[in-house]
Coordinates of C-alpha atoms and ligand atoms in Angstrom, one line a residue:
M1 CA 145.4 -45.9 164.3
S2 CA 143.4 -45.4 161.1
D3 CA 144.9 -45.8 157.6
N4 CA 144.5 -42.1 157.2
H5 CA 147.3 -40.9 159.4
A6 CA 149.9 -38.2 159.0
D7 CA 152.9 -37.5 161.2
L8 CA 152.6 -33.9 160.2
I9 CA 149.6 -32.5 158.4
V10 CA 149.8 -29.1 156.9
L11 CA 146.5 -27.3 156.2
G12 CA 147.1 -24.9 153.3
A13 CA 149.5 -25.1 150.3
G14 CA 150.4 -21.4 150.1
P15 CA 153.9 -20.0 150.5
G16 CA 153.7 -20.7 154.2
G17 CA 152.2 -24.2 153.9
Y18 CA 154.4 -25.6 151.2
A19 CA 157.6 -24.1 152.7
C20 CA 156.6 -25.8 156.0
A21 CA 155.7 -29.1 154.3
F22 CA 158.9 -29.2 152.2
R23 CA 161.2 -28.2 155.1
A24 CA 159.6 -30.9 157.4
A25 CA 160.0 -33.5 154.6
D26 CA 163.7 -32.5 154.2
L27 CA 164.1 -33.1 157.9
G28 CA 162.8 -36.7 157.5
C29 CA 159.1 -36.2 158.5
N30 CA 156.2 -37.9 156.8
V31 CA 154.1 -35.0 155.5
V32 CA 150.6 -34.6 154.2
M33 CA 149.5 -31.3 152.7
V34 CA 145.8 -30.4 152.2
D35 CA 144.3 -27.6 150.1
P36 CA 141.0 -27.2 148.3
R37 CA 142.6 -25.3 145.4
A38 CA 143.4 -27.4 142.3
T39 CA 147.0 -26.1 142.2
L40 CA 149.6 -25.6 144.8
G41 CA 150.9 -22.2 145.8
G42 CA 147.9 -20.6 147.5
V43 CA 146.7 -17.1 146.9
C44 CA 150.2 -15.7 146.4
L45 CA 151.2 -17.9 143.5
N46 CA 147.7 -18.4 141.9
V47 CA 145.9 -15.1 142.4
G48 CA 148.2 -12.7 144.2
C49 CA 151.9 -11.9 144.2
I50 CA 152.9 -13.6 141.0
P51 CA 150.1 -12.7 138.6
S52 CA 150.2 -9.2 139.9
K53 CA 153.9 -8.9 139.2
A54 CA 153.4 -10.2 135.7
L55 CA 150.8 -7.4 135.0
L56 CA 153.1 -4.8 136.7
H57 CA 155.8 -5.9 134.3
A58 CA 153.4 -5.3 131.4
A59 CA 152.6 -1.9 132.9
E60 CA 156.3 -1.1 133.0
I61 CA 156.8 -2.1 129.3
L62 CA 153.9 0.2 128.4
R63 CA 155.2 3.1 130.4
E64 CA 158.7 2.7 129.0
A65 CA 157.3 2.5 125.4
R66 CA 155.3 5.7 126.0
H67 CA 158.3 7.6 127.6
G68 CA 160.6 6.4 124.8
Q69 CA 159.7 9.6 122.9
D70 CA 161.7 11.6 125.5
W71 CA 164.7 9.6 124.3
G72 CA 164.0 10.0 120.6
L73 CA 162.6 6.5 120.4
S74 CA 159.1 6.2 119.0
T75 CA 157.3 2.9 118.9
G76 CA 154.2 4.1 117.1
E77 CA 150.7 3.3 118.3
I78 CA 150.7 0.8 121.2
S79 CA 148.0 -1.9 121.0
I80 CA 147.1 -4.2 123.9
D81 CA 146.0 -7.8 123.2
L82 CA 144.3 -8.6 126.4
D83 CA 143.9 -12.3 125.6
K84 CA 147.6 -12.6 125.0
L85 CA 148.5 -10.7 128.1
R86 CA 146.2 -12.8 130.2
A87 CA 147.6 -16.0 128.6
K88 CA 151.2 -14.8 129.3
K89 CA 150.4 -14.2 133.0
D90 CA 148.6 -17.5 133.3
S91 CA 151.5 -19.4 131.7
I92 CA 153.9 -17.9 134.3
V93 CA 151.6 -19.0 137.1
E94 CA 151.3 -22.5 135.5
Q95 CA 155.0 -22.9 135.2
L96 CA 155.5 -22.1 138.9
T97 CA 152.6 -24.3 140.2
N98 CA 153.8 -27.2 138.1
G99 CA 157.3 -26.6 139.6
L100 CA 155.8 -27.0 143.0
V101 CA 154.2 -30.3 142.1
G102 CA 157.7 -31.6 141.1
L103 CA 159.3 -30.3 144.3
S104 CA 156.6 -31.9 146.3
K105 CA 156.9 -35.3 144.6
R106 CA 160.6 -35.4 145.0
R107 CA 160.1 -34.9 148.7
K108 CA 157.3 -37.5 148.9
V109 CA 154.9 -35.0 150.4
Q110 CA 151.4 -36.4 149.9
N111 CA 149.1 -33.7 148.5
I112 CA 145.4 -34.0 149.1
R113 CA 142.9 -31.7 147.4
G114 CA 140.1 -31.0 149.9
S115 CA 138.9 -28.9 152.8
A116 CA 140.1 -30.0 156.2
V117 CA 138.2 -29.3 159.5
F118 CA 139.5 -30.3 163.0
T119 CA 137.2 -32.7 164.9
G120 CA 139.5 -33.1 167.9
D121 CA 143.1 -32.3 169.0
Q122 CA 144.4 -35.2 166.9
T123 CA 141.7 -35.8 164.4
L124 CA 140.4 -34.0 161.3
N125 CA 137.9 -34.5 158.6
I126 CA 138.9 -33.9 155.0
D127 CA 135.9 -33.8 152.7
G128 CA 134.1 -36.6 154.7
E129 CA 137.2 -38.7 155.4
N130 CA 138.5 -39.0 158.9
W131 CA 142.3 -38.5 159.5
T132 CA 144.5 -38.7 162.6
F133 CA 147.7 -36.8 163.0
D134 CA 150.6 -36.4 165.5
Q135 CA 151.2 -32.7 164.7
A136 CA 149.4 -30.1 162.5
V137 CA 150.2 -26.8 161.0
I138 CA 147.4 -24.3 160.2
A139 CA 148.4 -22.3 157.2
V140 CA 145.1 -21.4 155.6
G141 CA 145.8 -17.8 154.8
S142 CA 143.3 -14.9 154.3
A143 CA 140.6 -13.6 152.1
P144 CA 139.7 -10.0 150.9
V145 CA 137.6 -7.9 153.3
R146 CA 134.2 -7.0 151.7
L147 CA 132.7 -3.7 152.6
P148 CA 129.3 -4.2 154.2
G149 CA 126.1 -3.1 152.5
W150 CA 127.5 -3.1 149.0
P151 CA 125.3 -4.5 146.2
D152 CA 126.0 -7.8 144.6
D153 CA 127.3 -6.6 141.2
E154 CA 129.8 -8.2 138.9
R155 CA 131.4 -4.8 138.3
I156 CA 132.6 -4.8 141.9
W157 CA 135.9 -6.6 142.0
D158 CA 138.2 -7.9 144.6
S159 CA 142.0 -8.4 143.9
T160 CA 141.4 -11.8 142.4
D161 CA 138.8 -10.5 140.0
A162 CA 141.1 -7.6 139.1
L163 CA 143.9 -10.0 138.3
E164 CA 141.7 -12.0 135.9
L165 CA 142.0 -9.1 133.5
R166 CA 138.4 -9.5 132.1
E167 CA 138.4 -6.0 130.6
I168 CA 140.0 -2.6 130.7
P169 CA 137.2 -0.4 132.2
K170 CA 137.1 3.1 131.0
N171 CA 136.7 4.5 134.5
L172 CA 137.9 2.4 137.4
T173 CA 137.7 3.4 141.1
I174 CA 139.8 1.6 143.7
V175 CA 138.6 1.8 147.3
G176 CA 141.7 1.5 149.5
G177 CA 145.1 3.1 148.8
G178 CA 147.1 0.3 150.5
I179 CA 149.5 -2.1 148.7
I180 CA 146.9 -3.9 146.6
G181 CA 145.0 -0.7 145.7
L182 CA 148.2 1.0 144.5
E183 CA 149.5 -2.0 142.5
M184 CA 146.2 -2.3 140.7
A185 CA 146.1 1.5 140.1
T186 CA 149.5 1.2 138.5
V187 CA 148.4 -1.7 136.3
Y188 CA 145.1 -0.4 135.1
A189 CA 146.3 3.2 134.6
A190 CA 149.0 1.8 132.3
L191 CA 146.5 -0.3 130.4
G192 CA 144.4 2.9 129.8
S193 CA 141.7 3.1 132.5
K194 CA 141.0 6.4 134.1
V195 CA 141.8 5.4 137.7
S196 CA 140.6 7.0 140.9
V197 CA 141.9 5.8 144.3
I198 CA 140.0 6.6 147.5
E199 CA 141.9 6.2 150.7
F200 CA 140.4 6.7 154.1
M201 CA 143.7 7.7 155.8
D202 CA 145.6 11.0 155.1
Q203 CA 148.2 9.4 152.9
I204 CA 148.5 6.5 150.5
A205 CA 150.3 3.4 151.8
P206 CA 149.5 4.3 155.4
G207 CA 152.3 3.1 157.6
A208 CA 155.0 3.9 155.1
D209 CA 157.2 7.0 155.5
P210 CA 155.0 10.0 154.5
E211 CA 157.8 11.7 152.5
A212 CA 158.4 8.5 150.5
A213 CA 154.7 7.9 150.1
S214 CA 154.2 11.4 148.7
I215 CA 156.8 10.7 146.0
L216 CA 154.8 7.6 144.9
H217 CA 151.6 9.7 145.2
K218 CA 153.0 12.3 142.7
A219 CA 154.3 9.7 140.3
L220 CA 150.9 8.0 140.2
E221 CA 149.2 11.4 139.6
Q222 CA 151.6 12.0 136.7
E223 CA 150.4 8.7 135.2
G224 CA 146.9 10.1 135.3
V225 CA 145.7 8.5 138.6
T226 CA 143.4 10.7 140.7
I227 CA 143.9 10.1 144.4
H228 CA 141.6 11.2 147.2
T229 CA 143.0 10.8 150.7
S230 CA 141.1 11.4 153.9
T231 CA 138.0 10.3 152.0
K232 CA 135.6 7.4 152.4
V233 CA 132.9 5.8 150.4
T234 CA 129.6 6.1 152.2
G235 CA 127.3 4.7 149.7
V236 CA 127.1 2.9 146.3
K237 CA 124.4 3.0 143.8
A238 CA 124.4 0.5 140.9
S239 CA 122.6 1.6 137.7
K240 CA 122.8 0.0 134.3
S241 CA 125.3 2.4 133.0
A242 CA 127.6 2.9 136.0
L243 CA 128.4 2.4 139.7
E244 CA 128.0 5.6 141.6
L245 CA 130.2 6.0 144.6
Q246 CA 129.2 8.6 147.2
C247 CA 132.3 10.0 148.8
D248 CA 132.7 12.0 152.0
G249 CA 135.7 13.6 153.7
A250 CA 138.4 15.7 152.0
F251 CA 136.6 14.9 148.7
E252 CA 132.8 15.1 148.7
G253 CA 130.8 14.1 145.7
V254 CA 129.9 11.2 143.5
I255 CA 132.3 9.2 141.3
K256 CA 130.9 7.3 138.4
S257 CA 132.8 4.1 137.4
N258 CA 132.5 1.2 135.1
A259 CA 134.2 -1.0 137.6
V260 CA 135.3 -0.7 141.3
I261 CA 138.0 -2.7 143.1
Q262 CA 137.6 -3.1 146.8
A263 CA 141.1 -3.3 148.3
V264 CA 140.5 -2.5 151.9
G265 CA 142.5 -5.3 153.6
R266 CA 142.3 -9.0 154.2
H267 CA 140.9 -11.1 157.0
S268 CA 142.2 -14.4 158.4
N269 CA 140.6 -17.7 157.2
G270 CA 141.4 -19.3 160.5
S271 CA 137.8 -20.2 161.4
L272 CA 137.4 -22.2 158.2
V273 CA 139.2 -25.2 159.8
D274 CA 137.4 -24.9 163.2
P275 CA 140.5 -24.7 165.3
S276 CA 138.4 -24.6 168.5
A277 CA 137.4 -28.2 167.9
A278 CA 141.1 -29.0 168.6
G279 CA 141.2 -26.6 171.6
V280 CA 143.2 -24.0 169.6
K281 CA 142.3 -20.5 170.7
I282 CA 141.2 -18.1 167.9
D283 CA 140.1 -14.5 168.5
E284 CA 137.1 -12.6 167.3
K285 CA 139.0 -11.6 164.1
N286 CA 139.9 -15.2 163.5
I287 CA 143.6 -14.6 164.4
I288 CA 145.4 -17.5 166.0
D289 CA 148.0 -16.4 168.6
V290 CA 151.4 -18.2 168.4
D291 CA 154.7 -18.1 170.2
S292 CA 158.0 -17.5 168.5
S293 CA 158.2 -21.1 167.4
C294 CA 154.7 -20.7 165.8
R295 CA 153.1 -23.1 168.4
T296 CA 149.5 -22.3 169.3
N297 CA 148.2 -22.9 172.8
V298 CA 147.9 -26.6 171.9
P299 CA 151.7 -27.4 171.7
H300 CA 151.5 -30.0 168.8
I301 CA 149.4 -27.7 166.6
F302 CA 151.2 -24.8 164.9
A303 CA 149.9 -21.8 162.9
I304 CA 151.7 -19.7 160.4
G305 CA 151.1 -16.9 157.9
D306 CA 148.1 -14.7 157.6
V307 CA 146.1 -16.6 160.2
T308 CA 148.6 -15.4 162.8
G309 CA 147.8 -11.7 162.0
N310 CA 149.8 -8.8 160.6
P311 CA 151.9 -8.3 158.6
M312 CA 150.0 -10.5 156.2
L313 CA 153.0 -11.1 153.8
A314 CA 154.1 -14.2 151.9
H315 CA 157.7 -13.9 153.0
R316 CA 156.8 -13.8 156.7
A317 CA 154.6 -16.9 156.1
T318 CA 157.5 -18.7 154.5
H319 CA 159.9 -18.0 157.3
Q320 CA 157.3 -19.0 159.9
G321 CA 156.7 -22.2 157.8
H322 CA 160.4 -23.1 158.2
V323 CA 160.4 -22.4 161.9
A324 CA 157.2 -24.5 162.5
A325 CA 158.7 -27.4 160.5
E326 CA 161.9 -27.3 162.4
A327 CA 160.2 -27.0 165.8
A328 CA 157.8 -29.9 164.8
C329 CA 160.9 -32.0 164.0
G330 CA 162.4 -31.4 167.4
H331 CA 164.8 -28.6 166.5
A332 CA 165.2 -25.3 168.5
A333 CA 163.7 -22.7 166.1
A334 CA 162.1 -19.3 166.5
L335 CA 161.2 -16.4 164.3
D336 CA 163.0 -13.5 165.9
T337 CA 163.1 -10.4 163.7
Q338 CA 161.8 -6.9 163.6
F339 CA 162.9 -6.5 160.0
I340 CA 160.2 -7.9 157.7
P341 CA 160.2 -5.9 154.5
S342 CA 157.1 -4.4 153.0
V343 CA 157.1 -3.6 149.3
A344 CA 154.6 -2.0 147.0
Y345 CA 155.7 -3.1 143.5
T346 CA 154.3 0.1 142.0
L347 CA 156.1 2.3 139.5
P348 CA 158.2 3.5 141.3
E349 CA 158.4 0.9 144.0
L350 CA 158.0 1.8 147.6
A351 CA 159.9 -0.5 150.1
W352 CA 160.5 -0.3 153.8
A353 CA 161.7 -2.3 156.8
G354 CA 162.5 -1.8 160.4
L355 CA 161.4 1.4 162.1
T356 CA 159.9 4.3 160.3
Q357 CA 160.6 7.8 161.6
M358 CA 157.0 7.9 163.0
Q359 CA 157.3 4.6 164.8
A360 CA 160.6 5.7 166.3
K361 CA 159.0 9.0 167.5
E362 CA 155.9 7.3 168.9
G363 CA 158.0 4.6 170.6
G364 CA 160.3 7.3 172.2
I365 CA 163.3 5.7 170.6
A366 CA 166.4 7.9 170.1
H367 CA 166.9 8.3 166.4
K368 CA 168.1 10.5 163.6
T369 CA 167.4 10.2 159.9
T370 CA 169.6 10.6 156.8
S371 CA 168.6 10.4 153.2
F372 CA 169.8 10.7 149.6
P373 CA 167.5 12.2 146.9
W374 CA 167.6 10.2 143.7
A375 CA 167.7 13.4 141.6
A376 CA 171.4 13.3 142.4
S377 CA 171.9 9.7 141.4
G378 CA 173.6 9.4 138.0
R379 CA 172.3 5.8 137.5
N380 CA 168.7 6.9 138.2
L381 CA 168.8 9.8 135.7
A382 CA 170.6 7.7 133.1
S383 CA 167.9 5.0 133.5
G384 CA 165.1 7.4 132.9
G385 CA 164.1 7.2 136.6
G386 CA 161.9 9.9 138.2
D387 CA 161.9 11.2 141.7
G388 CA 163.1 8.8 144.4
L389 CA 164.5 8.7 147.9
T390 CA 166.7 6.5 150.1
K391 CA 166.2 7.2 153.8
L392 CA 167.8 5.5 156.8
I393 CA 166.8 5.8 160.4
Y394 CA 169.7 5.3 162.8
C395 CA 170.6 5.5 166.5
P396 CA 172.5 8.8 167.1
H397 CA 174.7 7.1 169.8
T398 CA 175.7 3.8 168.2
H399 CA 175.0 4.7 164.5
Q400 CA 173.2 1.4 164.2
V401 CA 170.6 1.3 161.4
L402 CA 167.1 1.0 162.8
G403 CA 165.0 1.4 159.7
A404 CA 165.1 2.0 156.0
T405 CA 162.7 3.3 153.3
I406 CA 163.4 3.4 149.6
V407 CA 161.1 4.8 146.9
G408 CA 162.3 4.5 143.3
R409 CA 162.9 1.9 140.6
N410 CA 163.8 -1.5 142.0
A411 CA 163.4 -0.3 145.6
G412 CA 162.2 -3.8 146.7
E413 CA 165.5 -5.3 145.5
L414 CA 167.6 -2.5 146.9
L415 CA 166.0 -2.9 150.4
A416 CA 167.6 -6.3 150.8
E417 CA 171.0 -4.6 151.6
C418 CA 169.3 -2.6 154.4
V419 CA 167.6 -5.6 155.8
L420 CA 170.8 -7.6 156.0
A421 CA 172.5 -4.5 157.5
M422 CA 169.8 -4.3 160.2
E423 CA 169.9 -8.0 160.9
M424 CA 173.7 -7.9 161.3
G425 CA 173.5 -4.8 163.5
A426 CA 175.5 -2.8 161.0
T427 CA 176.3 0.9 161.6
L428 CA 176.4 3.8 159.2
E429 CA 180.2 3.3 159.1
D430 CA 179.8 -0.4 158.0
I431 CA 177.5 0.7 155.1
S432 CA 179.5 3.7 154.0
L433 CA 182.8 1.7 154.0
S434 CA 181.3 -1.1 151.9
V435 CA 182.2 -0.3 148.4
H436 CA 179.0 0.2 146.2
A437 CA 179.6 -0.2 142.5
H438 CA 179.3 3.0 140.4
P439 CA 176.9 3.8 138.8
T440 CA 174.2 1.8 140.7
L441 CA 171.1 2.7 142.5
S442 CA 172.6 0.9 145.6
E443 CA 175.0 3.8 145.9
T444 CA 172.1 5.8 147.3
I445 CA 172.3 3.6 150.4
G446 CA 176.0 4.2 150.8
F447 CA 175.5 7.9 150.1
S448 CA 172.8 8.2 152.8
A449 CA 175.2 6.7 155.3
E450 CA 178.0 9.0 154.2
R451 CA 175.7 12.0 154.4
A452 CA 175.0 11.3 158.1
L453 CA 178.8 10.9 158.7
G454 CA 179.7 14.1 156.8
T455 CA 181.8 12.2 154.3
L456 CA 179.5 12.6 151.3
T457 CA 181.0 14.2 148.2
D458 CA 178.1 13.5 145.8
L459 CA 175.7 16.1 147.1
Ligands
LIG501 P1 146.0 -2.8 153.2 O1 145.6 -3.0 154.6 O2 147.4 -2.7 152.8 O3 145.3 -1.5 152.6 C1 144.0 -1.2 152.7 C2 143.7 0.3 152.7 O4 142.4 0.5 152.6 C3 144.3 1.0 153.9 O5 145.1 2.0 153.5 C4 143.0 1.5 154.6 O6 143.2 2.7 155.2 C5 142.1 1.7 153.4 N1 140.6 1.6 153.7 C6 140.0 0.7 154.5 N2 138.7 0.9 154.5 C7 138.5 1.9 153.6 C8 137.3 2.6 153.2 N3 136.1 2.2 153.6 N4 137.4 3.6 152.3 C9 138.7 3.9 151.8 N5 139.8 3.3 152.2 C10 139.7 2.3 153.1 O7 145.2 -3.9 152.4 P2 145.3 -4.4 150.9 O8 146.0 -3.4 150.1 O9 143.9 -4.8 150.6 O10 146.3 -5.7 151.0 C11 145.9 -6.8 151.8 C12 147.0 -7.5 152.4 O11 147.8 -8.1 151.5 C13 148.0 -6.6 153.2 O12 148.4 -7.2 154.4 C14 149.1 -6.4 152.2 O13 150.3 -6.1 152.9 C15 149.1 -7.8 151.5 N6 149.7 -7.6 150.2 C16 151.0 -7.4 150.0 C17 151.5 -7.2 148.8 C18 153.0 -7.1 148.6 O14 153.7 -7.4 149.5 N7 153.4 -6.5 147.5 C19 150.7 -7.2 147.7 C20 149.4 -7.4 147.9 C21 148.9 -7.6 149.1

């Protein structure tokens, strides 16, 4: 056995990889974690979830300040110091990445900065050095999809470029009205850009409940964002003064922009580590198929996170990371859930988990829906909240909750109650008889359940 040997080697130090490495170390395993990035935390922590949330918080401050006038509170002219805002965002990221180094050291996880590539089913090469391993976990994440045929132009950004906050473009067009597109629209519209969003499907946040998505759509329009659904970009011309986007579909014409964000999805990085050299099957989209314990077709090699396909979400990767670590350490472990939450951290937030009404219909699943409009929520109105909705999908026979969608302030936080309810098999009665504090936004979940049961007195 060579000196370079790991009992368990984790490829990738994102929320999937580090959660897996730490859990395995806590279970007594000797763990090595490899990542080419200078800091731990992967895309999510360095150039994804966390920096975007910092900028969304800035957007919220700006919006609150501007709407303060409605409450008789004037702040005067608002100025934006882009360098300071960028430094604030970066300092939050730095605090968290440093924290991970500490957590890693205390667990004696060995971190290697480098790019790993399989050379056999128990060997790898890390930047020219050969390693052997007993078990491995592939957690190398994903990268933004680039639209083919676009010019190479520094005014065309992906999400990482957008989060760098280089400038506030006068006109910004975002191609893709999914979660990244909508979050970036929220940030840049608040910072003062004239934002247009072009979405190929017939609604923004395709996959979310259309009624809830339309509430977010209207709220974004109220903040000055122009949204074109059922529209696609068919050509791009880069001139010195602007990028010209030719659009076809429901909107036909040319949009001139100072910058464009491509937010049309992400693709798996699976092929970067050459899994086939270890005998691990990988499909044409670079997705690695795994069982419920996150094992690939090669039983001592696991895969977790975005390389295992949709939904490409950090919290799914983290849970898979724990499962893979436990399975690798000989425990019985499986990821067995249909309730992985999706959250767009826009203003207002849009959050959903479990079945949507459309999925229930398409799957021929017996269901009914109930909802509570936030216009009738005292807490929402007293907090300056706009339109919002809490909607539950439930089984008409058992009253078990099958799905939940919330759009409104803090929807992502509120959804946690619904996720727990669904995991526990809770019924509408369980929810309505749980006392929700008044006045809270969480009451809207209790009220939705009461409405279905005919016991609601608040509407
Ligand atoms: P996405 O798949 O969520 O959305 C991409 C959108 O682009 C889709 O609505 C699609 O219809 C549209 N589209 C594709 N091609 C197009 C074209 N040519 N013209 C116009 N529209 C087009 O992808 P994303 O927003 O890039 O996010 C990538 C991944 O990262 C997703 O899996 C997302 O869930 C995840 N993510 C999650 C969060 C979060 O949880 N808050 C935040 C950021 C990213």
